[in-house]
Amino acid sequence: MKSLSFHTLPAASQGKLTEDATTNKNVQNFVTCVYQAKVSGLCRNVTVTWLKNLMSHTLNVFVENPCGEDHYTFKIDLKTWQFWGKKGLKSFKVDGKLVDVFWDFRTAKLSSSPEPCSDYYVAIVSDEEVVLLLGDQKNEAFKRTKSRPSLVDSVLLHKKESVFGKKYFCSRTRLGHGRREHDILIETSLSGPSDPEMWISVDGVLLIRVGNLHWRFRGNESVSVENQPVQIFWDVHDWLYSDPNSGQGIFVFKHGESEDNGGGEGRSLCDEDCGDNKEFCHLLYAWKVE
């Protein structure tokens, strides 16, 4: 397969793209991950959403109660001007049992994405076990919480996010085996003398080339990542036929073989409410800005 080098925008340019896009009230810069973790003795879905706009930057966590209507939520402000506020602890009760949330963003490296790049942790502790751990400072998290790793590993069920760009859209997600994340690059050429085209690469290797997007603005193909089948679905109708700064492309990266070779919209292919018998999928909203 053809190797394709990654194009990385300067941080200032990425921030400007995000700022321009978020002037549209319908656009939110977000990353949402749905995990399954053992909290207060039950396996529950824990939804983690990073949100960022011109005024705020927050982490929102939603813990479901599979046995009733009561749910549990809390929010962490990452944009606080107080340095001490970037490290904290919150406690709440789930089914009458205490759950602690520890975090430290004091040295976190940030980009245009609402999710920090590195040097941070968020640890959810239940029954003296770290049941969900976010970030790369794992040793620091275990030392501070004084808790052991959970006997039941948390599982990432779904990921959904928005990205912004003119020609290039970058993301990271888990594909194939294991927990390793892969770099995804979507490159477009929508104007010029030739027909509009799109290229999708994983870890710098070109996997899909879609020509004549006027006719193939929706579709799907099966590729192999780490010798495992991965389905990639796309719907870029709005890139071609919507007003500038209002069109989004929809992409789904999903484990397993396709059951529908006719393509379709990503909204129905990555359902956050499906159970743990479903394969992981990543839903990506790619906002094209001028």
PDB file of N, CA and C in Angstrom, residues 36-37 40 67 81 84 86-87 89 106-107 141-142 146 157 178 208 212 229 236 248 267 284 290:
ATOM      1  N   GLN A  36     -17.103   0.735  29.956  1.00  0.00           N
ATOM      2  CA  GLN A  36     -17.784  -0.128  30.913  1.00  0.00           C
ATOM      3  C   GLN A  36     -16.804  -0.422  32.036  1.00  0.00           C
ATOM      4  N   ALA A  37     -17.222  -0.117  33.278  1.00  0.00           N
ATOM      5  CA  ALA A  37     -16.355  -0.292  34.436  1.00  0.00           C
ATOM      6  C   ALA A  37     -17.187  -0.798  35.607  1.00  0.00           C
ATOM      7  N   SER A  40     -19.202   0.352  42.293  1.00  0.00           N
ATOM      8  CA  SER A  40     -20.109  -0.040  43.376  1.00  0.00           C
ATOM      9  C   SER A  40     -20.693  -1.440  43.156  1.00  0.00           C
ATOM     10  N   CYS A  67     -29.916  -0.373  37.198  1.00  0.00           N
ATOM     11  CA  CYS A  67     -31.043  -0.947  37.940  1.00  0.00           C
ATOM     12  C   CYS A  67     -32.134   0.073  38.257  1.00  0.00           C
ATOM     13  N   TRP A  81      -8.561  29.519  36.665  1.00  0.00           N
ATOM     14  CA  TRP A  81      -7.375  30.373  36.736  1.00  0.00           C
ATOM     15  C   TRP A  81      -6.538  30.067  37.979  1.00  0.00           C
ATOM     16  N   TRP A  84      -4.172  25.682  42.040  1.00  0.00           N
ATOM     17  CA  TRP A  84      -4.525  24.573  42.923  1.00  0.00           C
ATOM     18  C   TRP A  84      -5.796  23.868  42.463  1.00  0.00           C
ATOM     19  N   LYS A  86      -6.436  22.849  39.592  1.00  0.00           N
ATOM     20  CA  LYS A  86      -6.144  21.868  38.546  1.00  0.00           C
ATOM     21  C   LYS A  86      -5.844  20.486  39.109  1.00  0.00           C
ATOM     22  N   LYS A  87      -5.779  20.392  40.445  1.00  0.00           N
ATOM     23  CA  LYS A  87      -5.623  19.111  41.105  1.00  0.00           C
ATOM     24  C   LYS A  87      -6.705  19.005  42.172  1.00  0.00           C
ATOM     25  N   LEU A  89     -10.113  16.433  44.202  1.00  0.00           N
ATOM     26  CA  LEU A  89     -10.793  15.197  44.584  1.00  0.00           C
ATOM     27  C   LEU A  89     -12.256  15.508  44.802  1.00  0.00           C
ATOM     28  N   ARG A 106      -2.203  19.760  36.420  1.00  0.00           N
ATOM     29  CA  ARG A 106      -1.267  20.866  36.622  1.00  0.00           C
ATOM     30  C   ARG A 106      -0.195  20.941  35.541  1.00  0.00           C
ATOM     31  N   THR A 107       0.224  19.803  35.007  1.00  0.00           N
ATOM     32  CA  THR A 107       1.257  19.798  33.964  1.00  0.00           C
ATOM     33  C   THR A 107       0.716  19.284  32.633  1.00  0.00           C
ATOM     34  N   ALA A 141      -1.107   8.346  39.683  1.00  0.00           N
ATOM     35  CA  ALA A 141      -2.492   8.141  40.090  1.00  0.00           C
ATOM     36  C   ALA A 141      -2.604   7.061  41.160  1.00  0.00           C
ATOM     37  N   PHE A 142      -1.926   5.931  40.965  1.00  0.00           N
ATOM     38  CA  PHE A 142      -1.993   4.859  41.958  1.00  0.00           C
ATOM     39  C   PHE A 142      -1.353   5.285  43.277  1.00  0.00           C
ATOM     40  N   LYS A 146      -3.773   5.569  46.570  1.00  0.00           N
ATOM     41  CA  LYS A 146      -3.463   4.481  47.501  1.00  0.00           C
ATOM     42  C   LYS A 146      -4.441   3.312  47.316  1.00  0.00           C
ATOM     43  N   LEU A 157     -16.078   1.149  25.027  1.00  0.00           N
ATOM     44  CA  LEU A 157     -17.117   0.660  24.125  1.00  0.00           C
ATOM     45  C   LEU A 157     -17.260   1.523  22.879  1.00  0.00           C
ATOM     46  N   GLY A 178      -5.765  -5.100  21.222  1.00  0.00           N
ATOM     47  CA  GLY A 178      -5.099  -4.373  22.289  1.00  0.00           C
ATOM     48  C   GLY A 178      -5.617  -2.963  22.490  1.00  0.00           C
ATOM     49  N   ILE A 208      -7.520   3.751   2.029  1.00  0.00           N
ATOM     50  CA  ILE A 208      -8.690   3.961   1.163  1.00  0.00           C
ATOM     51  C   ILE A 208      -8.482   5.231   0.337  1.00  0.00           C
ATOM     52  N   ASN A 212     -14.006  10.768  -7.300  1.00  0.00           N
ATOM     53  CA  ASN A 212     -15.325  11.194  -7.776  1.00  0.00           C
ATOM     54  C   ASN A 212     -16.347  11.204  -6.634  1.00  0.00           C
ATOM     55  N   PRO A 229     -10.022  -7.301  10.690  1.00  0.00           N
ATOM     56  CA  PRO A 229     -10.882  -6.529   9.794  1.00  0.00           C
ATOM     57  C   PRO A 229     -11.455  -5.303  10.491  1.00  0.00           C
ATOM     58  N   VAL A 236     -19.961  12.207   3.325  1.00  0.00           N
ATOM     59  CA  VAL A 236     -19.412  13.554   3.188  1.00  0.00           C
ATOM     60  C   VAL A 236     -20.295  14.416   2.287  1.00  0.00           C
ATOM     61  N   GLN A 248     -20.420  18.978   7.670  1.00  0.00           N
ATOM     62  CA  GLN A 248     -19.600  18.005   8.384  1.00  0.00           C
ATOM     63  C   GLN A 248     -19.574  16.687   7.626  1.00  0.00           C
ATOM     64  N   ARG A 267     -24.522   7.792  11.746  1.00  0.00           N
ATOM     65  CA  ARG A 267     -25.331   7.976  12.956  1.00  0.00           C
ATOM     66  C   ARG A 267     -25.944   6.661  13.422  1.00  0.00           C
ATOM     67  N   LEU A 284     -16.751   9.808  14.084  1.00  0.00           N
ATOM     68  CA  LEU A 284     -15.972  11.032  13.902  1.00  0.00           C
ATOM     69  C   LEU A 284     -16.762  12.028  13.068  1.00  0.00           C
ATOM     70  N   GLU A 290     -13.500  27.019   6.135  1.00  0.00           N
ATOM     71  CA  GLU A 290     -12.771  27.714   5.081  1.00  0.00           C
ATOM     72  C   GLU A 290     -11.730  28.678   5.675  1.00  0.00           C
TER      73      GLU A 290
END
